[in-house]
PDB file of C-alpha atoms in Angstrom:
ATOM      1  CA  UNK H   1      10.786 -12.268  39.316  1.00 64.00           C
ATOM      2  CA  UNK H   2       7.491 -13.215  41.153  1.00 70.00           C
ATOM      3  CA  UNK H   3       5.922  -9.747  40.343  1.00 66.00           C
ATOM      4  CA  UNK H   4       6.503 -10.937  36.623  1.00 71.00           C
ATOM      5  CA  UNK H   5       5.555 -14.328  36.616  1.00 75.00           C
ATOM      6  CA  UNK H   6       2.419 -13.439  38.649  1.00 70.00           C
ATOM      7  CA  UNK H   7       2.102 -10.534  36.099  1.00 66.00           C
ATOM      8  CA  UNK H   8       2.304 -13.010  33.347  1.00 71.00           C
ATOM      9  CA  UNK H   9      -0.157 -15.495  34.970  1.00 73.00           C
ATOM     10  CA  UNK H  10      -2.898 -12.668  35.352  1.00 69.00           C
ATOM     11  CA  UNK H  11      -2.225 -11.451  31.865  1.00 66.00           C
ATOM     12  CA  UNK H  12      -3.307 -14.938  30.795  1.00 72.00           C
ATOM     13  CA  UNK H  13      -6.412 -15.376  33.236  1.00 75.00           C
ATOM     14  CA  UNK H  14      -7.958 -11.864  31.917  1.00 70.00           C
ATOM     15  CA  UNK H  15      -7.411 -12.491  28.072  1.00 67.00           C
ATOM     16  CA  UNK H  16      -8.891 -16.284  28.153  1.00 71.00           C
ATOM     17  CA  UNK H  17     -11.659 -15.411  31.355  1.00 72.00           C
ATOM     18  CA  UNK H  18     -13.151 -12.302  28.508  1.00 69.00           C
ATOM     19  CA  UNK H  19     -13.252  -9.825  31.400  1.00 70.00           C
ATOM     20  CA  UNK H  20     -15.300  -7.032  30.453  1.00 78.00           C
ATOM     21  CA  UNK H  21     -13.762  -4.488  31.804  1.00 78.00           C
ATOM     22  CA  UNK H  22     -10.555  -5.368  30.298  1.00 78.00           C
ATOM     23  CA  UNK H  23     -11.805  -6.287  26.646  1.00 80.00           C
ATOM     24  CA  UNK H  24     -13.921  -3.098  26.777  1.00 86.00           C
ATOM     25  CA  UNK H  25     -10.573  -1.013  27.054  1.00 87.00           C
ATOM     26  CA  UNK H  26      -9.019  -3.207  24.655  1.00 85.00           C
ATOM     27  CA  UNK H  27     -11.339  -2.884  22.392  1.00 89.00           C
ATOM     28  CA  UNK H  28     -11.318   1.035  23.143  1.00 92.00           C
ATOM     29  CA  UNK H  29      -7.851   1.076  22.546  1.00 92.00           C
ATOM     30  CA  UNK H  30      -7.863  -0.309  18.932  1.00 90.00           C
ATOM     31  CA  UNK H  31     -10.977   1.818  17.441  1.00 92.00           C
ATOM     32  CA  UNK H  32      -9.496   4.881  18.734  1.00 94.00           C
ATOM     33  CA  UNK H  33      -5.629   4.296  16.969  1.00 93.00           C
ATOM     34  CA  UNK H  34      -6.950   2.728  14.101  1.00 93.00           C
ATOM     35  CA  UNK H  35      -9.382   5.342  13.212  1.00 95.00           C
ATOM     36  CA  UNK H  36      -6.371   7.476  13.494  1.00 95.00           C
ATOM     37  CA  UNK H  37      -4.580   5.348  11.576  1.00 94.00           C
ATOM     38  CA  UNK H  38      -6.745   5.817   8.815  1.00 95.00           C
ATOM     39  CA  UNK H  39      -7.251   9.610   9.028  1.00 96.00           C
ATOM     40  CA  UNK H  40      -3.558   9.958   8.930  1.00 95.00           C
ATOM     41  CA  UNK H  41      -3.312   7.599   5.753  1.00 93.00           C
ATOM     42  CA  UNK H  42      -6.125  10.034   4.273  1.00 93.00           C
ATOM     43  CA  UNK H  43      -4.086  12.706   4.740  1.00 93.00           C
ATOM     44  CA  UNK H  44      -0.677  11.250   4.096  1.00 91.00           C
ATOM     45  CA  UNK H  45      -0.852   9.617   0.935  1.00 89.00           C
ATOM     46  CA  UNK H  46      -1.839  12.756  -1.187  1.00 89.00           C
ATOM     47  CA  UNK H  47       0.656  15.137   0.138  1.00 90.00           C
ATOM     48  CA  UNK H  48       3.727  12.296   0.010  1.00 89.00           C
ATOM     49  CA  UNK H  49       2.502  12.027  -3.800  1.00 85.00           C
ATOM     50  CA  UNK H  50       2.870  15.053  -4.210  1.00 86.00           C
ATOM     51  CA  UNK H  51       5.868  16.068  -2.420  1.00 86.00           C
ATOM     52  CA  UNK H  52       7.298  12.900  -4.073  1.00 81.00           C
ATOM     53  CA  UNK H  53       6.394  13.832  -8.258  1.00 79.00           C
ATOM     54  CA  UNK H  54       6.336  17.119  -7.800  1.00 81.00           C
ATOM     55  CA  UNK H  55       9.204  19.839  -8.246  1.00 80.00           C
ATOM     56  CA  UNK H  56       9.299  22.792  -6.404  1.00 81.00           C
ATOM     57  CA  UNK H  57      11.678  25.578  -4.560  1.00 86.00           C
ATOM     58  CA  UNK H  58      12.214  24.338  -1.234  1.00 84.00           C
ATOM     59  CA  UNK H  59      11.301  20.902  -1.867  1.00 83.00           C
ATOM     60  CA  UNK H  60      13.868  19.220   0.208  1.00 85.00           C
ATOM     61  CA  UNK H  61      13.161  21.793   3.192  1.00 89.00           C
ATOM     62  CA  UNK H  62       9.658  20.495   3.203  1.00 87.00           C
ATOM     63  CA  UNK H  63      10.840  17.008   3.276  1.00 86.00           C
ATOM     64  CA  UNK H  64      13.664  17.610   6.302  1.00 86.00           C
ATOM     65  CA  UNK H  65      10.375  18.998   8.622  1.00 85.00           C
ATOM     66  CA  UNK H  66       8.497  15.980   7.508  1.00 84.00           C
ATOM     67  CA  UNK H  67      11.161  13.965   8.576  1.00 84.00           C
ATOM     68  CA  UNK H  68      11.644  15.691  12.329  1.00 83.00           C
ATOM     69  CA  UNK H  69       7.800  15.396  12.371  1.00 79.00           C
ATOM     70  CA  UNK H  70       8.421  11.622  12.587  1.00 81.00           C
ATOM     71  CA  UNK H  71      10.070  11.901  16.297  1.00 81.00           C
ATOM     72  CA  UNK H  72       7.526  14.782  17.352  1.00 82.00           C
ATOM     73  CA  UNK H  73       7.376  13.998  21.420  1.00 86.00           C
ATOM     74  CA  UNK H  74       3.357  12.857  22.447  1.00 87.00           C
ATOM     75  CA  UNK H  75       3.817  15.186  25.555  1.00 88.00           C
ATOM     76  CA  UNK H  76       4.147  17.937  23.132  1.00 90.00           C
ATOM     77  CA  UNK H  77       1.194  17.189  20.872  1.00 90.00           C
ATOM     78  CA  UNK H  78      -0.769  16.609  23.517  1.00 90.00           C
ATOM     79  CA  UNK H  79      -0.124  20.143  25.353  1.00 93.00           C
ATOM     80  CA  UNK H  80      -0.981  21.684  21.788  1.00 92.00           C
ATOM     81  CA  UNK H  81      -3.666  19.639  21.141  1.00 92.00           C
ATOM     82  CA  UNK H  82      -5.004  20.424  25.054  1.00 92.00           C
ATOM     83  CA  UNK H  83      -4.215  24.203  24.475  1.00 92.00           C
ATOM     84  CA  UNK H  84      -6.430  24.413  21.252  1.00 93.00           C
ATOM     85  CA  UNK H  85      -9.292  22.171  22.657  1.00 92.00           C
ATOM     86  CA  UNK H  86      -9.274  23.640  25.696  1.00 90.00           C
ATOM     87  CA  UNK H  87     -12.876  25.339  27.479  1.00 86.00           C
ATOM     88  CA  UNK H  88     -11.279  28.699  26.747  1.00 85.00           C
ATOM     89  CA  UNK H  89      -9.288  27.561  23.461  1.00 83.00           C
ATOM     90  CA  UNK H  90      -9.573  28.300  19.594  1.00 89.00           C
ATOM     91  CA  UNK H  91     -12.191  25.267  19.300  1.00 89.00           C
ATOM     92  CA  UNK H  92     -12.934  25.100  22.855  1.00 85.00           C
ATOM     93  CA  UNK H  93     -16.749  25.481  21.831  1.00 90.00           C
ATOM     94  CA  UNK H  94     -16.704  22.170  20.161  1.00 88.00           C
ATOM     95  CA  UNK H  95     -15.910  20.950  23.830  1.00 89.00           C
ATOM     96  CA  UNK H  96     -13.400  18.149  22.219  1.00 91.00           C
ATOM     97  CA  UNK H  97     -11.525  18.076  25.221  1.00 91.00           C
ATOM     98  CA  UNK H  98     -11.698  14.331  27.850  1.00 92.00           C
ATOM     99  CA  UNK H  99     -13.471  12.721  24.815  1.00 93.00           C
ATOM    100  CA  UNK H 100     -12.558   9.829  22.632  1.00 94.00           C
ATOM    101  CA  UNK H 101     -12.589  12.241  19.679  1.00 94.00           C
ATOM    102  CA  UNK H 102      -9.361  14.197  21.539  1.00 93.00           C
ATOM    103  CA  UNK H 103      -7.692  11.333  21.696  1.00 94.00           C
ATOM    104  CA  UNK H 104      -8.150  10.382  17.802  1.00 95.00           C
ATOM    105  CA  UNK H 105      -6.750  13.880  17.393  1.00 94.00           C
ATOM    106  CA  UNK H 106      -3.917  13.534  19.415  1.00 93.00           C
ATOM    107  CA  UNK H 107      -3.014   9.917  17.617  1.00 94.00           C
ATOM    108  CA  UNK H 108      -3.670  11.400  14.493  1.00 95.00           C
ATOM    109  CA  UNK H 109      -1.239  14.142  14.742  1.00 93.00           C
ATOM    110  CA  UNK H 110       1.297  11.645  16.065  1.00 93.00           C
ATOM    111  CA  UNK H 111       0.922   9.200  13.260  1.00 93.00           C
ATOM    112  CA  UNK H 112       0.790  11.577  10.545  1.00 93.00           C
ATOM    113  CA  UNK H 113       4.384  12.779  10.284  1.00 92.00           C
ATOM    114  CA  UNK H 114       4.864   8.999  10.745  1.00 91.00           C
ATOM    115  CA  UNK H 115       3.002   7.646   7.903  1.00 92.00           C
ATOM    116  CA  UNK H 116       4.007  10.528   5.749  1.00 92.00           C
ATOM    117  CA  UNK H 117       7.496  10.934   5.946  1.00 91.00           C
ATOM    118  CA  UNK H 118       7.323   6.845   5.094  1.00 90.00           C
ATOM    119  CA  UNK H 119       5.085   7.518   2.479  1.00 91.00           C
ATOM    120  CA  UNK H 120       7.130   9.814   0.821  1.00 88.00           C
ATOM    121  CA  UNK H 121      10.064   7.947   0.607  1.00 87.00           C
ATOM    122  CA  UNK H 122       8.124   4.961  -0.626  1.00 86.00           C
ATOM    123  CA  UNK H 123       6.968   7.320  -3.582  1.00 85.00           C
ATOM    124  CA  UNK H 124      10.266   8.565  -3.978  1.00 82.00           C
ATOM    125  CA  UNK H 125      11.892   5.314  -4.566  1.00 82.00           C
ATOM    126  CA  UNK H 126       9.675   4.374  -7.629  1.00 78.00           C
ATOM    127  CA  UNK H 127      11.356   5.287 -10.698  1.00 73.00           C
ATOM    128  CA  UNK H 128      10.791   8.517 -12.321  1.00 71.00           C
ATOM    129  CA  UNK H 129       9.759   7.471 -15.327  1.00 72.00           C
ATOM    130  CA  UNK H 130       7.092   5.213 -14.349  1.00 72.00           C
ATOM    131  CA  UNK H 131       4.601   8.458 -14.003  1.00 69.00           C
ATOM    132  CA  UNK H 132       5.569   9.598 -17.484  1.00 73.00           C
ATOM    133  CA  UNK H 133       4.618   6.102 -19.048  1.00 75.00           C
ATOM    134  CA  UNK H 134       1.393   5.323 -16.633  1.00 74.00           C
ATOM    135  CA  UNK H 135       0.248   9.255 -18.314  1.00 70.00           C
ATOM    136  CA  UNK H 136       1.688   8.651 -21.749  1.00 72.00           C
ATOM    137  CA  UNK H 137      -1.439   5.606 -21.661  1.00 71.00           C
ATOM    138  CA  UNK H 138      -4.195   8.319 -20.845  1.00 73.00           C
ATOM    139  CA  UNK H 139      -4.421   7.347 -16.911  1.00 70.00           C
ATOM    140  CA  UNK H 140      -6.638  10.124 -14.996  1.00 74.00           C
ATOM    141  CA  UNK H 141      -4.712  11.350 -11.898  1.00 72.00           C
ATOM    142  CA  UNK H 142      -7.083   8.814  -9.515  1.00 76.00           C
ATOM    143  CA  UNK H 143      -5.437   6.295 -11.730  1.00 77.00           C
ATOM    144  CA  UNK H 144      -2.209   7.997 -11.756  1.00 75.00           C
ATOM    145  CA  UNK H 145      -2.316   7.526  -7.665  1.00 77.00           C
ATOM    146  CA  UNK H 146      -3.553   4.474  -7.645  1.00 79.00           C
ATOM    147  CA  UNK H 147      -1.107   2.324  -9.622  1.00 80.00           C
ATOM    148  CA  UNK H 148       1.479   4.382  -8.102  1.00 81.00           C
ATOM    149  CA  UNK H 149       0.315   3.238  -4.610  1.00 80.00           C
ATOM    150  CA  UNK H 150      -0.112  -0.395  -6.134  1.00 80.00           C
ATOM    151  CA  UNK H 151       3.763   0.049  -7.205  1.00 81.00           C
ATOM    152  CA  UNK H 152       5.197   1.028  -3.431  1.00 80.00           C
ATOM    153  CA  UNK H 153       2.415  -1.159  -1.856  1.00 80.00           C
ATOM    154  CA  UNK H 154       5.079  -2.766  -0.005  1.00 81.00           C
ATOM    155  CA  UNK H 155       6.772   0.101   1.305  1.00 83.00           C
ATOM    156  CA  UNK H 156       3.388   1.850   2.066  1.00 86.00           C
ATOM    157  CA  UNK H 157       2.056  -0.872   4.181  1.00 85.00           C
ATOM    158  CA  UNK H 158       5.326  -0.459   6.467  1.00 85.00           C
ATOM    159  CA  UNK H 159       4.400   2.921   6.748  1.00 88.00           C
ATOM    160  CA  UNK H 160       0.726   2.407   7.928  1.00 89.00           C
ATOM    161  CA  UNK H 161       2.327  -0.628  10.205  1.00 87.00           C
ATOM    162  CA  UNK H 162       4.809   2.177  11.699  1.00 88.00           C
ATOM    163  CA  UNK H 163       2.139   4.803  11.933  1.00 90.00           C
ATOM    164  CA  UNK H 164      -0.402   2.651  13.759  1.00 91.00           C
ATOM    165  CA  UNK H 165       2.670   1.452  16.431  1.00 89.00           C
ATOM    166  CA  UNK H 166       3.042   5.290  17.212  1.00 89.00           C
ATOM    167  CA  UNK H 167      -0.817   5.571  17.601  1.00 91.00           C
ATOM    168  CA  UNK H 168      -1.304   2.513  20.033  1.00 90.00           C
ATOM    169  CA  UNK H 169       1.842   2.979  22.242  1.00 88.00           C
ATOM    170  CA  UNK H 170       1.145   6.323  22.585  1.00 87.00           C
ATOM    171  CA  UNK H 171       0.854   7.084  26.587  1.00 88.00           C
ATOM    172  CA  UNK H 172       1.509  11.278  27.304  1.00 87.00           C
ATOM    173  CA  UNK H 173      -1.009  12.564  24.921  1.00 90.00           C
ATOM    174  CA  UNK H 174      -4.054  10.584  25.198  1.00 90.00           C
ATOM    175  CA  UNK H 175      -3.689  11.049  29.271  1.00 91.00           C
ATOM    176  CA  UNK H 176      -3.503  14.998  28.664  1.00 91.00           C
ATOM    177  CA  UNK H 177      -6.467  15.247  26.523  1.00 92.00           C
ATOM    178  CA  UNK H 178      -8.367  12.106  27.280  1.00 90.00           C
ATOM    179  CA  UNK H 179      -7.793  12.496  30.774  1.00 87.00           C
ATOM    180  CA  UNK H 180      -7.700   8.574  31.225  1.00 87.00           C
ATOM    181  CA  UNK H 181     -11.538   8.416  32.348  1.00 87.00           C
ATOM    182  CA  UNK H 182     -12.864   4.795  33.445  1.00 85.00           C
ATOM    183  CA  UNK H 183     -15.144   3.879  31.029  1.00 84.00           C
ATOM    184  CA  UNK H 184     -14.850   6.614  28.722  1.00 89.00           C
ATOM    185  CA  UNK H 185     -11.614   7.800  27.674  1.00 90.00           C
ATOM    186  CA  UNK H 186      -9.268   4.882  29.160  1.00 90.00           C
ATOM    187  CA  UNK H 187      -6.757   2.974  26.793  1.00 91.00           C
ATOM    188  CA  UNK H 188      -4.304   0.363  27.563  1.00 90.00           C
ATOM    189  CA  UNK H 189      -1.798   2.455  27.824  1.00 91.00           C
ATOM    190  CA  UNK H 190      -3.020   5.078  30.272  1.00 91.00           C
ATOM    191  CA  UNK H 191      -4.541   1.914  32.061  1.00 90.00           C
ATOM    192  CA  UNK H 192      -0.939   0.735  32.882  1.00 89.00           C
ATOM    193  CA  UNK H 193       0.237   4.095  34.073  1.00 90.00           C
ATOM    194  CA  UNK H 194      -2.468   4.188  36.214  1.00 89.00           C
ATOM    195  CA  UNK H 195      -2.008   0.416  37.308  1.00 84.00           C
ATOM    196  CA  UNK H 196       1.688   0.943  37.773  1.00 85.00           C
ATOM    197  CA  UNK H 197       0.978   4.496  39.628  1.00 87.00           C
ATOM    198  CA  UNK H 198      -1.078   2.498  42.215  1.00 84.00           C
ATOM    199  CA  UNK H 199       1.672   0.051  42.817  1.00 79.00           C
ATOM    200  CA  UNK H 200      -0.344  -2.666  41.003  1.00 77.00           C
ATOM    201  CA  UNK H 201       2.466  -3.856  38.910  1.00 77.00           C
ATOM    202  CA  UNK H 202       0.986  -7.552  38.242  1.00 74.00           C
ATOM    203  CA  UNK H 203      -2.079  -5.604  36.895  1.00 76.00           C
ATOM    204  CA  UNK H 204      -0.041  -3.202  34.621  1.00 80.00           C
ATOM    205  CA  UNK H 205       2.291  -6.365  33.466  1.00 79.00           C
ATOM    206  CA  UNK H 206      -1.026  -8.157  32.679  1.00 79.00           C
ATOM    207  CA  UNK H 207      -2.536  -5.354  30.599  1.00 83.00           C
ATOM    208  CA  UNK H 208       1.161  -4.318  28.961  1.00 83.00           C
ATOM    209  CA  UNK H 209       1.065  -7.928  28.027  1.00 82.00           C
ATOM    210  CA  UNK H 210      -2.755  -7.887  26.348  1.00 82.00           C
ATOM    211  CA  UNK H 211      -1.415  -4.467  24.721  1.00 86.00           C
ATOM    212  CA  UNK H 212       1.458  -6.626  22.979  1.00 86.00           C
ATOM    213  CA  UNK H 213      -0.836  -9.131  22.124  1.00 84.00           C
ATOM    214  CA  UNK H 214      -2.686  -6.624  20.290  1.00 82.00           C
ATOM    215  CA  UNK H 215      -0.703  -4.720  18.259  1.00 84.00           C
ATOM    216  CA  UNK H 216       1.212  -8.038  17.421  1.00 85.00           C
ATOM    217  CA  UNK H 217      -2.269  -9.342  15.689  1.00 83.00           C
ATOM    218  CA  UNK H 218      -2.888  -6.100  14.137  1.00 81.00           C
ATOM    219  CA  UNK H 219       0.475  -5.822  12.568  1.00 81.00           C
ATOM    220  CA  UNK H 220       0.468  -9.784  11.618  1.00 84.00           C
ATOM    221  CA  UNK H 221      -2.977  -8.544   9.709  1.00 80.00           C
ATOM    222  CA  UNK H 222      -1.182  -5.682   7.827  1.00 75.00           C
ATOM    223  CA  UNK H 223       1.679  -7.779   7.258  1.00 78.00           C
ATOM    224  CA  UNK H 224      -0.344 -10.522   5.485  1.00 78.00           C
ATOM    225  CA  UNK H 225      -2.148  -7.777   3.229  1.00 71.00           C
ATOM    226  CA  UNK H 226       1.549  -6.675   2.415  1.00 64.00           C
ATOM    227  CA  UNK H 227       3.008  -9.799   1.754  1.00 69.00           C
ATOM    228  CA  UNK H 228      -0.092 -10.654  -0.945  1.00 66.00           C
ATOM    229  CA  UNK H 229       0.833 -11.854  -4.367  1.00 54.00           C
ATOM    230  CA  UNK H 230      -0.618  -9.941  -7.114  1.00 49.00           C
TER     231      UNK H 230
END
């Protein structure tokens, strides 16, 4: 109980004393998952549109692997990811791997089954004739898309909510291709293994706790964009 008190205590002193080491990794922590965030949104939201208005044979097979890509394991996409960015992998010339950019490529793959299987169920939910009326008017596809996304906004902001949580709790990937390098590549979540590893548990309870902190902000943001009035 002391370890987590004390834990709590320190949590508090670094957040209010702007410690730079700690706000640095913070800071880290949320450019790298939300620019993954918003490649796998990029990506997403076309295909779910399409898998969603579209017919096609094997339709609902697509779907199903969608679905299982939603509880893909990190330790997995991070060995992939490794293996392809690896010195003597497919795009080990780009020399990707123990950079930030890995671990936006890690998040991203783990966040994009996430957003899109969402996504597509969103779409799916809308009724079928809306996109016969919203083209009977003349709309262009880009308008098409975009008062369909208007339509599920709700449901589509859950799924961005739920794709950025897999991005920022993420632990197993970003240490296997980040390689969890002070100053460089660390995030809050490799921090903690690392603080926990070393027996510093008050340390890892203080940064789990600024982690919390975190994504609770950045999902009361999203929330209060979903929640608008039109």
């Amino acid at each position: 109980m002391s370890t987590i008190l004390e834990g709590l205590k320190k949590g508090l002193i670094m957040l209010f004393s702007f410690d730079r080491e700690v706000y640095s990794i913070a800071f880290f922590s949320l450019k790298v998952s939300i620019t993954a965030t918003i490649i796998s949104v990029i990506i997403a939201f076309p295909i779910s549109m399409f898998l969603a208005l579209k017919d096609f044979p094997g339709k609902k097979v697509v779907i199903s692997l969608v679905n299982l890509g939603m509880s893909l394991p990190p330790t997995v996409v991070g060995l992939w990811v490794s293996l392809l960015l690896w010195r003597s992998g497919p795009l080990g010339i780009l020399k990707l791997i123990y950079t930030p950019t890995a671990i936006i490529i890690a998040q991203t793959v783990i966040a994009t089954p996430i957003v899109l299987s969402l996504t597509t169920a969103a779409f799916q939910q809308l009724d079928k004739k809306l996109k016969w009326q919203i083209m009977s008017l003349g709309a262009t596809p880009l308008q098409l898309m975009y008062l369909m996304v208007r339509e599920a906004r709700y449901s589509l902001m859950a799924a961005v909510m739920a794709g950025f949580g897999g991005a920022i709790s993420e632990v197993g990937a970003s240490m296997m291709v980040g390689g969890n390098i002070e100053g460089y590549t660390r995030v809050l979540t490799t921090a903690i293994v690392l603080e926990t590893s070393k027996g510093n548990f008050d340390t890892a309870l203080a940064l789990s706790i600024i982690l919390m902190v975190l994504s609770y902000l950045a999902t009361f943001w999203l929330t209060l964009i979903q929640q608008r009035r039109y």
